[in-house]
Amino acid sequence: MINQSIPNTFFKNNRLKLFKQSQADMIIVTANGLLQKSADEHLPFGQDSSFWYLTGLNEPDLILVITQNEEFLIVPSHYTYRQSALADLDSELINQTSAINQIFNEKEGWQKVKKDLKKDCKIATLLPAPALMQYYGFYANPARRRLYAKIKRLSNDVIIIDIRQKIATLRMVKQPIEINLIQKALDITIQTLKEVLTVKNLKNYHDTRTIEQDILSGFIRRGGSGHAFDPIIAIGKNATYIHYNKLADSITSGQLMVCDVGSRYMGYNADITRTVVGHSKASHRQQEVYNAVKEIQQETYKLIKAGIKAKDYEHQVETLVGQQLIKLGIIKKLDHQAIKRYYPHACSHSLGIDTHDPADYNYPLPENMVMTVEPGIYIKEEGIGVRLEDVVRVTKNGCQLMTADLPTSLYIS
Ligand SMILES: [Mn+2]
């Protein structure tokens, strides 16, 4: 749970900045809770990234309270099983990691919050997502919802302020230590892909699950903590589904393989995609589509610099994709609907503690935002999917390519 090389001042400064910007009397945020897998087993724990950004702590169900004069944690005291069968919380470690030295149990903690409540007290928190996120088809962690209900019950005249936007804006600009950690996560990923995705090495594989295992092992050997997200390793037609993550493909000759993976390193993520050939040479057509995506990516880098608006930038990239689709004879004219059929995603997203890090895309892109550049063309009717994904840091006059050490080629040697 401790990250010894992230100084706890990082987390403390994040809290101070957020408190200043929140214009609230009190900030209360919660860690995520554990989710049941079956019977007495839980799914692997994933911390609420914003809670981690403010504390560095990877424990479930902690609650962080910040006021003008103090900050403290409330630890859950009602989990008999967890405390007896897993591990006790180590307050010394909590203090070292987060620089928070006041820890209260549930009862004392909430009594303290009530005592500090003034009339018309403004409490800032991260509002919960809908219980079921319809578009994605998955359920939100219930911890924020529980906390929100609890804050509302504190008193009738509490004013609740949503700070999701504020924290997104803070997290959008990466501090030097964060840039280093992302670079390290990227380097681990690059070295691993240079080992696994070479023409010579790929001959050893018959299925994508084994490739994934070797990539994971490469991440761990190099100090990574695991996959940043469910890896996408997809062959032929399956590579035309942008998030195909079944890892159930056999490697057959004559097919392109999209490999979209990233290592996690001390809380920060990498996200890189290469498209390579399995057991043969690419066909003329496959090479043509590949070259088109590569050209789009090269042109896209030139569009990036601090101050551009994400919306305009994405629109320009879409035009670049459209021009290549016309050249490939896939569409006839630049038409949004037609382009989106072959390029159904955005080109860039912010990268950090989350693979899709929160950001305010209405805001001009700031200097030191770290983001992906990932154009792709997916032609279902031809069974060809190509995506290339690299990572840049936005600078005042352009961008710095953080993944330059990994070759961009169908054949990595
Ligand atoms: Mn990505």
mmCIF file of C-alpha atoms and ligand atoms in Angstrom:
data_model
loop_
_atom_site.group_PDB
_atom_site.id
_atom_site.type_symbol
_atom_site.label_atom_id
_atom_site.label_comp_id
_atom_site.label_asym_id
_atom_site.label_seq_id
_atom_site.Cartn_x
_atom_site.Cartn_y
_atom_site.Cartn_z
ATOM 1 C CA MET A 1 0.000 0.000 0.000
ATOM 2 C CA ILE A 2 2.918 2.361 0.459
ATOM 3 C CA ASN A 3 4.581 4.133 -2.446
ATOM 4 C CA GLN A 4 7.926 4.949 -0.998
ATOM 5 C CA SER A 5 9.234 7.011 -3.827
ATOM 6 C CA ILE A 6 6.244 9.307 -4.139
ATOM 7 C CA PRO A 7 6.851 11.910 -1.436
ATOM 8 C CA ASN A 8 3.764 12.478 0.678
ATOM 9 C CA THR A 9 4.057 16.203 -0.008
ATOM 10 C CA PHE A 10 2.706 15.428 -3.494
ATOM 11 C CA PHE A 11 -0.594 14.245 -2.036
ATOM 12 C CA LYS A 12 -0.645 16.999 0.571
ATOM 13 C CA ASN A 13 -0.184 19.696 -2.065
ATOM 14 C CA ASN A 14 -2.975 18.201 -4.139
ATOM 15 C CA ARG A 15 -5.271 18.471 -1.112
ATOM 16 C CA LEU A 16 -4.263 22.061 -0.436
ATOM 17 C CA LYS A 17 -4.790 23.086 -4.062
ATOM 18 C CA LEU A 18 -8.167 21.409 -4.237
ATOM 19 C CA PHE A 19 -9.325 22.908 -0.954
ATOM 20 C CA LYS A 20 -8.360 26.396 -2.084
ATOM 21 C CA GLN A 21 -10.186 26.000 -5.369
ATOM 22 C CA SER A 22 -13.253 24.331 -3.907
ATOM 23 C CA GLN A 23 -14.521 27.408 -2.051
ATOM 24 C CA ALA A 24 -16.041 24.999 0.434
ATOM 25 C CA ASP A 25 -15.892 24.840 4.219
ATOM 26 C CA MET A 26 -15.171 21.168 4.108
ATOM 27 C CA ILE A 27 -14.219 18.529 1.553
ATOM 28 C CA ILE A 28 -15.324 14.952 2.177
ATOM 29 C CA VAL A 29 -14.332 12.240 -0.301
ATOM 30 C CA THR A 30 -14.381 8.485 -0.087
ATOM 31 C CA ALA A 31 -12.221 5.610 -1.224
ATOM 32 C CA ASN A 32 -13.912 2.926 -3.302
ATOM 33 C CA GLY A 33 -15.434 -0.092 -1.603
ATOM 34 C CA LEU A 34 -14.764 -3.752 -2.270
ATOM 35 C CA LEU A 35 -17.175 -5.428 -4.685
ATOM 36 C CA GLN A 36 -18.339 -8.982 -4.244
ATOM 37 C CA LYS A 37 -17.243 -11.577 -6.779
ATOM 38 C CA SER A 38 -19.017 -14.548 -5.247
ATOM 39 C CA ALA A 39 -19.737 -15.887 -1.755
ATOM 40 C CA ASP A 40 -16.965 -14.481 0.470
ATOM 41 C CA GLU A 41 -14.668 -13.472 -2.411
ATOM 42 C CA HIS A 42 -14.276 -9.955 -3.756
ATOM 43 C CA LEU A 43 -13.212 -8.674 -7.169
ATOM 44 C CA PRO A 44 -9.688 -7.259 -7.368
ATOM 45 C CA PHE A 45 -9.773 -3.892 -5.615
ATOM 46 C CA GLY A 46 -9.569 -0.734 -7.691
ATOM 47 C CA GLN A 47 -9.133 2.512 -5.796
ATOM 48 C CA ASP A 48 -11.061 5.669 -6.668
ATOM 49 C CA SER A 49 -8.367 7.505 -8.638
ATOM 50 C CA SER A 50 -9.230 10.918 -7.272
ATOM 51 C CA PHE A 51 -9.105 9.614 -3.701
ATOM 52 C CA TRP A 52 -5.667 8.189 -4.495
ATOM 53 C CA TYR A 53 -4.563 11.512 -6.023
ATOM 54 C CA LEU A 54 -5.371 13.162 -2.682
ATOM 55 C CA THR A 55 -3.967 10.508 -0.321
ATOM 56 C CA GLY A 56 -1.785 7.888 -2.067
ATOM 57 C CA LEU A 57 -3.746 5.249 -0.149
ATOM 58 C CA ASN A 58 -4.986 2.013 -1.663
ATOM 59 C CA GLU A 59 -7.241 0.899 1.184
ATOM 60 C CA PRO A 60 -10.980 0.513 0.614
ATOM 61 C CA ASP A 61 -13.656 2.579 2.397
ATOM 62 C CA LEU A 62 -11.468 5.227 3.968
ATOM 63 C CA ILE A 63 -13.004 8.678 4.120
ATOM 64 C CA LEU A 64 -10.937 11.828 3.792
ATOM 65 C CA VAL A 65 -12.069 15.049 5.452
ATOM 66 C CA ILE A 66 -10.383 18.394 4.801
ATOM 67 C CA THR A 67 -11.294 21.630 6.552
ATOM 68 C CA GLN A 68 -9.601 25.021 6.758
ATOM 69 C CA ASN A 69 -7.568 23.943 9.771
ATOM 70 C CA GLU A 70 -7.144 20.221 9.592
ATOM 71 C CA GLU A 71 -7.403 17.029 7.658
ATOM 72 C CA PHE A 72 -8.222 13.581 8.897
ATOM 73 C CA LEU A 73 -9.247 10.102 7.841
ATOM 74 C CA ILE A 74 -12.193 8.078 9.016
ATOM 75 C CA VAL A 75 -11.478 4.370 8.913
ATOM 76 C CA PRO A 76 -14.249 1.815 8.698
ATOM 77 C CA SER A 77 -14.731 -0.058 11.937
ATOM 78 C CA HIS A 78 -17.633 -2.287 11.034
ATOM 79 C CA TYR A 79 -15.947 -4.958 8.960
ATOM 80 C CA THR A 80 -15.330 -7.832 11.325
ATOM 81 C CA TYR A 81 -14.248 -10.271 8.643
ATOM 82 C CA ARG A 82 -11.920 -7.889 6.898
ATOM 83 C CA GLN A 83 -10.112 -6.879 10.046
ATOM 84 C CA SER A 84 -9.719 -10.389 11.353
ATOM 85 C CA ALA A 85 -8.923 -12.203 8.109
ATOM 86 C CA LEU A 86 -7.088 -9.657 5.978
ATOM 87 C CA ALA A 87 -4.935 -7.096 7.707
ATOM 88 C CA ASP A 88 -5.211 -4.337 10.233
ATOM 89 C CA LEU A 89 -4.716 -0.805 9.050
ATOM 90 C CA ASP A 90 -1.275 0.488 9.856
ATOM 91 C CA SER A 91 -1.660 4.103 10.922
ATOM 92 C CA GLU A 92 2.086 4.721 10.799
ATOM 93 C CA LEU A 93 2.120 3.631 7.147
ATOM 94 C CA ILE A 94 -0.940 5.748 6.394
ATOM 95 C CA ASN A 95 0.776 8.744 7.830
ATOM 96 C CA GLN A 96 4.022 8.116 5.913
ATOM 97 C CA THR A 97 2.172 7.683 2.630
ATOM 98 C CA SER A 98 -0.357 10.477 2.847
ATOM 99 C CA ALA A 99 0.998 12.955 5.412
ATOM 100 C CA ILE A 100 -2.308 12.709 7.246
ATOM 101 C CA ASN A 101 -1.745 12.127 10.924
ATOM 102 C CA GLN A 102 -5.229 12.162 12.361
ATOM 103 C CA ILE A 103 -7.139 8.923 12.014
ATOM 104 C CA PHE A 104 -10.500 8.306 13.643
ATOM 105 C CA ASN A 105 -12.809 5.364 13.774
ATOM 106 C CA GLU A 106 -16.227 5.628 12.216
ATOM 107 C CA LYS A 107 -18.059 6.879 15.283
ATOM 108 C CA GLU A 108 -15.490 9.424 16.457
ATOM 109 C CA GLY A 109 -14.843 10.635 12.911
ATOM 110 C CA TRP A 110 -18.445 11.444 12.073
ATOM 111 C CA GLN A 111 -18.998 13.034 15.482
ATOM 112 C CA LYS A 112 -16.083 15.291 14.694
ATOM 113 C CA VAL A 113 -17.525 16.197 11.292
ATOM 114 C CA LYS A 114 -20.843 17.112 12.942
ATOM 115 C CA LYS A 115 -19.102 19.241 15.528
ATOM 116 C CA ASP A 116 -17.305 21.186 12.792
ATOM 117 C CA LEU A 117 -20.498 21.863 10.819
ATOM 118 C CA LYS A 118 -21.450 25.498 10.718
ATOM 119 C CA LYS A 119 -24.798 26.822 9.569
ATOM 120 C CA ASP A 120 -25.131 26.630 5.769
ATOM 121 C CA CYS A 121 -21.938 24.654 5.693
ATOM 122 C CA LYS A 122 -20.611 24.114 2.172
ATOM 123 C CA ILE A 123 -19.393 20.548 1.795
ATOM 124 C CA ALA A 124 -17.570 19.630 -1.386
ATOM 125 C CA THR A 125 -17.541 16.058 -2.591
ATOM 126 C CA LEU A 126 -17.251 13.977 -5.750
ATOM 127 C CA LEU A 127 -20.796 13.262 -6.858
ATOM 128 C CA PRO A 128 -21.582 9.639 -7.712
ATOM 129 C CA ALA A 129 -22.051 8.332 -11.238
ATOM 130 C CA PRO A 130 -25.459 6.761 -11.967
ATOM 131 C CA ALA A 131 -25.756 3.365 -10.249
ATOM 132 C CA LEU A 132 -25.938 1.751 -13.695
ATOM 133 C CA MET A 133 -23.946 3.436 -16.437
ATOM 134 C CA GLN A 134 -26.282 2.587 -19.266
ATOM 135 C CA TYR A 135 -23.963 3.405 -22.170
ATOM 136 C CA TYR A 136 -21.146 1.185 -20.917
ATOM 137 C CA GLY A 137 -23.417 -1.397 -19.357
ATOM 138 C CA PHE A 138 -21.685 -1.505 -16.007
ATOM 139 C CA TYR A 139 -22.363 -0.587 -12.398
ATOM 140 C CA ALA A 140 -20.676 2.217 -10.480
ATOM 141 C CA ASN A 141 -18.828 1.565 -7.256
ATOM 142 C CA PRO A 142 -21.433 2.382 -4.588
ATOM 143 C CA ALA A 143 -19.032 4.138 -2.197
ATOM 144 C CA ARG A 144 -19.654 7.699 -3.453
ATOM 145 C CA ARG A 145 -23.409 7.145 -3.418
ATOM 146 C CA ARG A 146 -23.286 5.995 0.208
ATOM 147 C CA LEU A 147 -21.164 8.959 1.209
ATOM 148 C CA TYR A 148 -23.462 11.392 -0.605
ATOM 149 C CA ALA A 149 -26.480 10.024 1.283
ATOM 150 C CA LYS A 150 -24.558 10.259 4.533
ATOM 151 C CA ILE A 151 -23.596 13.913 3.936
ATOM 152 C CA LYS A 152 -27.221 14.769 3.155
ATOM 153 C CA ARG A 153 -28.290 13.190 6.451
ATOM 154 C CA LEU A 154 -25.791 15.272 8.447
ATOM 155 C CA SER A 155 -27.979 18.341 8.552
ATOM 156 C CA ASN A 156 -30.780 19.977 6.594
ATOM 157 C CA ASP A 157 -28.894 23.080 5.690
ATOM 158 C CA VAL A 158 -25.721 21.529 4.318
ATOM 159 C CA ILE A 159 -24.928 22.811 0.827
ATOM 160 C CA ILE A 160 -23.296 20.151 -1.327
ATOM 161 C CA ILE A 161 -20.784 21.245 -3.965
ATOM 162 C CA ASP A 162 -19.666 18.897 -6.738
ATOM 163 C CA ILE A 163 -15.891 19.050 -7.267
ATOM 164 C CA ARG A 164 -15.554 16.512 -10.064
ATOM 165 C CA GLN A 165 -14.780 19.243 -12.592
ATOM 166 C CA LYS A 166 -12.259 20.937 -10.299
ATOM 167 C CA ILE A 167 -10.330 17.764 -9.688
ATOM 168 C CA ALA A 168 -10.445 16.863 -13.386
ATOM 169 C CA THR A 169 -8.890 20.224 -14.237
ATOM 170 C CA LEU A 170 -6.168 19.692 -11.625
ATOM 171 C CA ARG A 171 -5.427 16.159 -12.821
ATOM 172 C CA MET A 172 -5.319 17.294 -16.430
ATOM 173 C CA VAL A 173 -2.004 19.119 -15.911
ATOM 174 C CA LYS A 174 0.734 16.682 -14.961
ATOM 175 C CA GLN A 175 3.322 17.663 -12.384
ATOM 176 C CA PRO A 176 6.999 16.750 -12.989
ATOM 177 C CA ILE A 177 6.818 13.704 -10.709
ATOM 178 C CA GLU A 178 3.756 12.444 -12.569
ATOM 179 C CA ILE A 179 5.431 12.906 -15.942
ATOM 180 C CA ASN A 180 8.365 10.820 -14.662
ATOM 181 C CA LEU A 181 6.091 8.051 -13.432
ATOM 182 C CA ILE A 182 4.133 7.938 -16.708
ATOM 183 C CA GLN A 183 7.431 7.893 -18.621
ATOM 184 C CA LYS A 184 8.576 4.974 -16.492
ATOM 185 C CA ALA A 185 5.306 3.095 -17.159
ATOM 186 C CA LEU A 186 5.770 3.796 -20.878
ATOM 187 C CA ASP A 187 9.415 2.660 -20.841
ATOM 188 C CA ILE A 188 8.450 -0.631 -19.165
ATOM 189 C CA THR A 189 5.814 -1.131 -21.857
ATOM 190 C CA ILE A 190 8.169 -0.186 -24.698
ATOM 191 C CA GLN A 191 10.924 -2.555 -23.527
ATOM 192 C CA THR A 192 8.415 -5.367 -23.136
ATOM 193 C CA LEU A 193 6.878 -4.847 -26.576
ATOM 194 C CA LYS A 194 10.348 -4.668 -28.143
ATOM 195 C CA GLU A 195 10.952 -8.111 -26.687
ATOM 196 C CA VAL A 196 7.577 -9.747 -27.434
ATOM 197 C CA LEU A 197 6.434 -8.218 -30.731
ATOM 198 C CA THR A 198 9.532 -8.866 -32.845
ATOM 199 C CA VAL A 199 9.056 -10.828 -36.052
ATOM 200 C CA LYS A 200 11.386 -13.512 -34.744
ATOM 201 C CA ASN A 201 9.663 -13.877 -31.384
ATOM 202 C CA LEU A 202 6.113 -13.787 -32.728
ATOM 203 C CA LYS A 203 6.811 -17.040 -34.599
ATOM 204 C CA ASN A 204 6.760 -18.806 -31.215
ATOM 205 C CA TYR A 205 3.122 -18.040 -30.490
ATOM 206 C CA HIS A 206 -0.057 -19.775 -31.532
ATOM 207 C CA ASP A 207 -2.598 -17.757 -29.571
ATOM 208 C CA THR A 208 -3.096 -14.313 -28.112
ATOM 209 C CA ARG A 209 -3.484 -15.497 -24.496
ATOM 210 C CA THR A 210 0.153 -16.653 -24.430
ATOM 211 C CA ILE A 211 1.294 -13.335 -25.881
ATOM 212 C CA GLU A 212 -0.617 -11.527 -23.127
ATOM 213 C CA GLN A 213 1.042 -13.703 -20.461
ATOM 214 C CA ASP A 214 4.515 -12.865 -21.765
ATOM 215 C CA ILE A 215 3.666 -9.171 -21.920
ATOM 216 C CA LEU A 216 2.406 -9.244 -18.325
ATOM 217 C CA SER A 217 5.503 -11.067 -17.200
ATOM 218 C CA GLY A 218 7.650 -8.480 -19.011
ATOM 219 C CA PHE A 219 5.866 -5.687 -17.155
ATOM 220 C CA ILE A 220 6.341 -7.334 -13.758
ATOM 221 C CA ARG A 221 10.014 -8.199 -14.377
ATOM 222 C CA ARG A 222 10.664 -4.546 -15.150
ATOM 223 C CA GLY A 223 9.018 -3.234 -11.980
ATOM 224 C CA GLY A 224 5.502 -2.619 -13.243
ATOM 225 C CA SER A 225 2.590 -3.652 -11.058
ATOM 226 C CA GLY A 226 0.552 -5.262 -13.852
ATOM 227 C CA HIS A 227 -1.716 -4.298 -16.715
ATOM 228 C CA ALA A 228 -3.019 -0.734 -16.659
ATOM 229 C CA PHE A 229 -6.220 -2.005 -18.334
ATOM 230 C CA ASP A 230 -7.599 -5.185 -19.874
ATOM 231 C CA PRO A 231 -5.182 -5.770 -22.748
ATOM 232 C CA ILE A 232 -6.504 -5.801 -26.294
ATOM 233 C CA ILE A 233 -4.700 -8.316 -28.468
ATOM 234 C CA ALA A 234 -6.862 -9.037 -31.476
ATOM 235 C CA ILE A 235 -6.333 -10.665 -34.825
ATOM 236 C CA GLY A 236 -7.903 -10.128 -38.255
ATOM 237 C CA LYS A 237 -11.581 -9.281 -38.080
ATOM 238 C CA ASN A 238 -11.497 -9.132 -34.254
ATOM 239 C CA ALA A 239 -8.968 -6.303 -34.575
ATOM 240 C CA THR A 240 -11.727 -4.216 -36.151
ATOM 241 C CA TYR A 241 -13.559 -4.122 -32.784
ATOM 242 C CA ILE A 242 -11.874 -1.316 -30.920
ATOM 243 C CA HIS A 243 -12.071 -2.865 -27.442
ATOM 244 C CA TYR A 244 -11.959 -6.582 -28.233
ATOM 245 C CA ASN A 245 -10.415 -8.030 -25.085
ATOM 246 C CA LYS A 246 -11.306 -11.723 -25.134
ATOM 247 C CA LEU A 247 -7.721 -12.930 -25.659
ATOM 248 C CA ALA A 248 -9.085 -15.997 -27.414
ATOM 249 C CA ASP A 249 -7.635 -15.692 -30.923
ATOM 250 C CA SER A 250 -5.366 -18.169 -32.668
ATOM 251 C CA ILE A 251 -2.581 -16.686 -34.692
ATOM 252 C CA THR A 252 -3.086 -17.471 -38.335
ATOM 253 C CA SER A 253 -0.930 -16.310 -41.184
ATOM 254 C CA GLY A 254 -2.042 -13.446 -43.360
ATOM 255 C CA GLN A 255 -3.710 -11.551 -40.514
ATOM 256 C CA LEU A 256 -2.859 -8.292 -38.793
ATOM 257 C CA MET A 257 -2.699 -8.190 -35.017
ATOM 258 C CA VAL A 258 -3.591 -5.106 -32.993
ATOM 259 C CA CYS A 259 -1.834 -5.080 -29.628
ATOM 260 C CA ASP A 260 -3.083 -2.324 -27.291
ATOM 261 C CA VAL A 261 -1.500 -2.672 -23.853
ATOM 262 C CA GLY A 262 0.073 -0.692 -21.044
ATOM 263 C CA SER A 263 1.918 -1.320 -17.850
ATOM 264 C CA ARG A 264 0.928 0.290 -14.596
ATOM 265 C CA TYR A 265 3.734 1.744 -12.529
ATOM 266 C CA MET A 266 3.299 3.215 -9.039
ATOM 267 C CA GLY A 267 -0.229 4.331 -9.711
ATOM 268 C CA TYR A 268 0.323 5.633 -13.267
ATOM 269 C CA ASN A 269 -0.573 4.073 -16.596
ATOM 270 C CA ALA A 270 0.931 3.519 -19.996
ATOM 271 C CA ASP A 271 -1.216 2.981 -23.097
ATOM 272 C CA ILE A 272 0.471 1.977 -26.355
ATOM 273 C CA THR A 273 -0.793 0.255 -29.500
ATOM 274 C CA ARG A 274 1.134 -1.406 -32.279
ATOM 275 C CA THR A 275 -0.247 -3.314 -35.221
ATOM 276 C CA VAL A 276 2.008 -6.117 -36.457
ATOM 277 C CA VAL A 277 1.842 -9.156 -38.719
ATOM 278 C CA GLY A 278 1.547 -12.601 -37.184
ATOM 279 C CA HIS A 279 3.200 -15.425 -39.097
ATOM 280 C CA SER A 280 3.681 -14.002 -42.559
ATOM 281 C CA LYS A 281 4.118 -10.915 -44.646
ATOM 282 C CA ALA A 282 1.407 -8.306 -44.921
ATOM 283 C CA SER A 283 -0.616 -8.195 -48.121
ATOM 284 C CA HIS A 284 -0.383 -5.147 -50.330
ATOM 285 C CA ARG A 285 -3.757 -3.961 -49.043
ATOM 286 C CA GLN A 286 -2.838 -4.441 -45.375
ATOM 287 C CA GLN A 287 0.362 -2.471 -45.903
ATOM 288 C CA GLU A 288 -1.616 0.259 -47.658
ATOM 289 C CA VAL A 289 -4.055 0.655 -44.755
ATOM 290 C CA TYR A 290 -1.152 0.584 -42.311
ATOM 291 C CA ASN A 291 0.678 3.332 -44.190
ATOM 292 C CA ALA A 292 -2.482 5.430 -44.199
ATOM 293 C CA VAL A 293 -2.795 5.231 -40.389
ATOM 294 C CA LYS A 294 0.879 5.978 -39.936
ATOM 295 C CA GLU A 295 0.601 9.043 -42.153
ATOM 296 C CA ILE A 296 -2.444 10.275 -40.210
ATOM 297 C CA GLN A 297 -0.516 9.901 -36.974
ATOM 298 C CA GLN A 298 2.492 11.835 -38.314
ATOM 299 C CA GLU A 299 0.214 14.656 -39.488
ATOM 300 C CA THR A 300 -1.669 14.626 -36.181
ATOM 301 C CA TYR A 301 1.455 15.307 -34.115
ATOM 302 C CA LYS A 302 1.832 18.583 -36.022
ATOM 303 C CA LEU A 303 -1.595 19.775 -34.833
ATOM 304 C CA ILE A 304 -0.805 19.500 -31.128
ATOM 305 C CA LYS A 305 0.325 22.374 -28.936
ATOM 306 C CA ALA A 306 -0.861 24.094 -25.762
ATOM 307 C CA GLY A 307 -3.970 26.185 -26.287
ATOM 308 C CA ILE A 308 -5.678 24.123 -28.980
ATOM 309 C CA LYS A 309 -9.253 23.087 -28.370
ATOM 310 C CA ALA A 310 -9.851 19.347 -28.217
ATOM 311 C CA LYS A 311 -12.980 19.666 -30.317
ATOM 312 C CA ASP A 312 -11.219 21.489 -33.186
ATOM 313 C CA TYR A 313 -8.275 19.121 -33.009
ATOM 314 C CA GLU A 314 -10.453 16.008 -33.140
ATOM 315 C CA HIS A 315 -12.322 17.510 -36.060
ATOM 316 C CA GLN A 316 -9.056 18.080 -37.946
ATOM 317 C CA VAL A 317 -7.926 14.516 -37.267
ATOM 318 C CA GLU A 318 -11.241 13.242 -38.557
ATOM 319 C CA THR A 319 -10.623 15.103 -41.806
ATOM 320 C CA LEU A 320 -7.153 13.531 -42.065
ATOM 321 C CA VAL A 321 -8.700 10.088 -41.582
ATOM 322 C CA GLY A 322 -11.396 10.901 -44.144
ATOM 323 C CA GLN A 323 -8.809 11.928 -46.758
ATOM 324 C CA GLN A 324 -6.989 8.620 -46.316
ATOM 325 C CA LEU A 325 -10.253 6.666 -46.489
ATOM 326 C CA ILE A 326 -10.988 8.338 -49.827
ATOM 327 C CA LYS A 327 -7.490 7.432 -51.070
ATOM 328 C CA LEU A 328 -8.067 3.841 -49.996
ATOM 329 C CA GLY A 329 -11.278 3.825 -51.999
ATOM 330 C CA ILE A 330 -13.416 3.124 -48.948
ATOM 331 C CA ILE A 331 -15.524 6.279 -48.911
ATOM 332 C CA LYS A 332 -16.329 8.764 -51.671
ATOM 333 C CA LYS A 333 -16.389 12.094 -49.860
ATOM 334 C CA LEU A 334 -15.645 13.659 -46.475
ATOM 335 C CA ASP A 335 -18.774 12.750 -44.587
ATOM 336 C CA HIS A 336 -18.878 12.494 -40.784
ATOM 337 C CA GLN A 337 -21.133 9.430 -40.641
ATOM 338 C CA ALA A 338 -19.150 7.591 -43.296
ATOM 339 C CA ILE A 339 -15.799 8.326 -41.624
ATOM 340 C CA LYS A 340 -17.078 7.249 -38.202
ATOM 341 C CA ARG A 341 -18.017 3.850 -39.614
ATOM 342 C CA TYR A 342 -14.300 3.158 -40.170
ATOM 343 C CA TYR A 343 -12.928 5.285 -37.339
ATOM 344 C CA PRO A 344 -15.403 5.022 -34.450
ATOM 345 C CA HIS A 345 -13.387 6.639 -31.668
ATOM 346 C CA ALA A 346 -11.565 9.827 -30.737
ATOM 347 C CA CYS A 347 -7.865 10.238 -31.491
ATOM 348 C CA SER A 348 -6.718 11.327 -28.044
ATOM 349 C CA HIS A 349 -7.438 10.999 -24.366
ATOM 350 C CA SER A 350 -5.680 12.231 -21.286
ATOM 351 C CA LEU A 351 -3.466 9.593 -19.619
ATOM 352 C CA GLY A 352 -2.479 9.336 -15.965
ATOM 353 C CA ILE A 353 -3.791 7.497 -12.916
ATOM 354 C CA ASP A 354 -6.665 6.383 -15.113
ATOM 355 C CA THR A 355 -6.053 5.143 -18.628
ATOM 356 C CA HIS A 356 -8.784 7.531 -19.685
ATOM 357 C CA ASP A 357 -7.847 10.227 -17.204
ATOM 358 C CA PRO A 358 -10.473 12.828 -16.370
ATOM 359 C CA ALA A 359 -10.011 16.091 -18.222
ATOM 360 C CA ASP A 360 -12.088 19.075 -19.186
ATOM 361 C CA TYR A 361 -12.053 18.877 -22.966
ATOM 362 C CA ASN A 362 -13.934 22.173 -23.313
ATOM 363 C CA TYR A 363 -10.876 23.874 -21.929
ATOM 364 C CA PRO A 364 -7.904 24.597 -24.273
ATOM 365 C CA LEU A 365 -5.326 21.826 -23.872
ATOM 366 C CA PRO A 366 -2.824 22.891 -21.213
ATOM 367 C CA GLU A 367 0.942 22.594 -21.266
ATOM 368 C CA ASN A 368 2.052 19.345 -19.569
ATOM 369 C CA MET A 369 -1.078 17.445 -20.297
ATOM 370 C CA VAL A 370 -0.083 13.883 -21.225
ATOM 371 C CA MET A 371 -2.252 12.330 -23.900
ATOM 372 C CA THR A 372 -2.439 9.526 -26.408
ATOM 373 C CA VAL A 373 -2.412 9.978 -30.173
ATOM 374 C CA GLU A 374 -4.208 6.970 -31.577
ATOM 375 C CA PRO A 375 -5.677 7.068 -35.033
ATOM 376 C CA GLY A 376 -7.051 3.857 -36.476
ATOM 377 C CA ILE A 377 -8.861 2.483 -39.488
ATOM 378 C CA TYR A 378 -11.131 -0.534 -39.117
ATOM 379 C CA ILE A 379 -12.557 -2.169 -42.219
ATOM 380 C CA LYS A 380 -14.884 -4.964 -41.107
ATOM 381 C CA GLU A 381 -15.698 -6.090 -44.654
ATOM 382 C CA GLU A 382 -11.995 -6.674 -45.373
ATOM 383 C CA GLY A 383 -11.075 -8.034 -41.930
ATOM 384 C CA ILE A 384 -8.420 -5.348 -41.506
ATOM 385 C CA GLY A 385 -8.013 -3.338 -38.332
ATOM 386 C CA VAL A 386 -5.056 -1.001 -37.812
ATOM 387 C CA ARG A 387 -4.423 1.256 -34.838
ATOM 388 C CA LEU A 388 -1.276 3.048 -33.779
ATOM 389 C CA GLU A 389 -1.109 4.643 -30.372
ATOM 390 C CA ASP A 390 1.676 6.753 -28.965
ATOM 391 C CA VAL A 391 1.853 9.153 -26.058
ATOM 392 C CA VAL A 392 2.827 12.823 -26.060
ATOM 393 C CA ARG A 393 3.310 15.572 -23.548
ATOM 394 C CA VAL A 394 1.748 18.834 -24.684
ATOM 395 C CA THR A 395 4.269 21.671 -24.755
ATOM 396 C CA LYS A 396 3.989 25.383 -25.353
ATOM 397 C CA ASN A 397 4.793 25.144 -29.052
ATOM 398 C CA GLY A 398 4.120 21.530 -29.914
ATOM 399 C CA CYS A 399 4.421 18.176 -28.261
ATOM 400 C CA GLN A 400 7.087 15.829 -26.992
ATOM 401 C CA LEU A 401 6.778 12.207 -28.094
ATOM 402 C CA MET A 402 7.229 10.040 -24.981
ATOM 403 C CA THR A 403 7.140 6.723 -26.874
ATOM 404 C CA ALA A 404 9.782 7.505 -29.504
ATOM 405 C CA ASP A 405 11.860 4.447 -28.509
ATOM 406 C CA LEU A 406 9.335 1.980 -29.893
ATOM 407 C CA PRO A 407 9.511 1.511 -33.667
ATOM 408 C CA THR A 408 6.335 2.076 -35.663
ATOM 409 C CA SER A 409 6.345 -0.741 -38.200
ATOM 410 C CA LEU A 410 4.390 -3.843 -39.149
ATOM 411 C CA TYR A 411 7.655 -5.711 -38.582
ATOM 412 C CA ILE A 412 9.493 -4.943 -35.345
ATOM 413 C CA SER A 413 13.007 -6.323 -35.275
HETATM 414 MN MN MN B 1 -5.765 4.598 -25.516
#
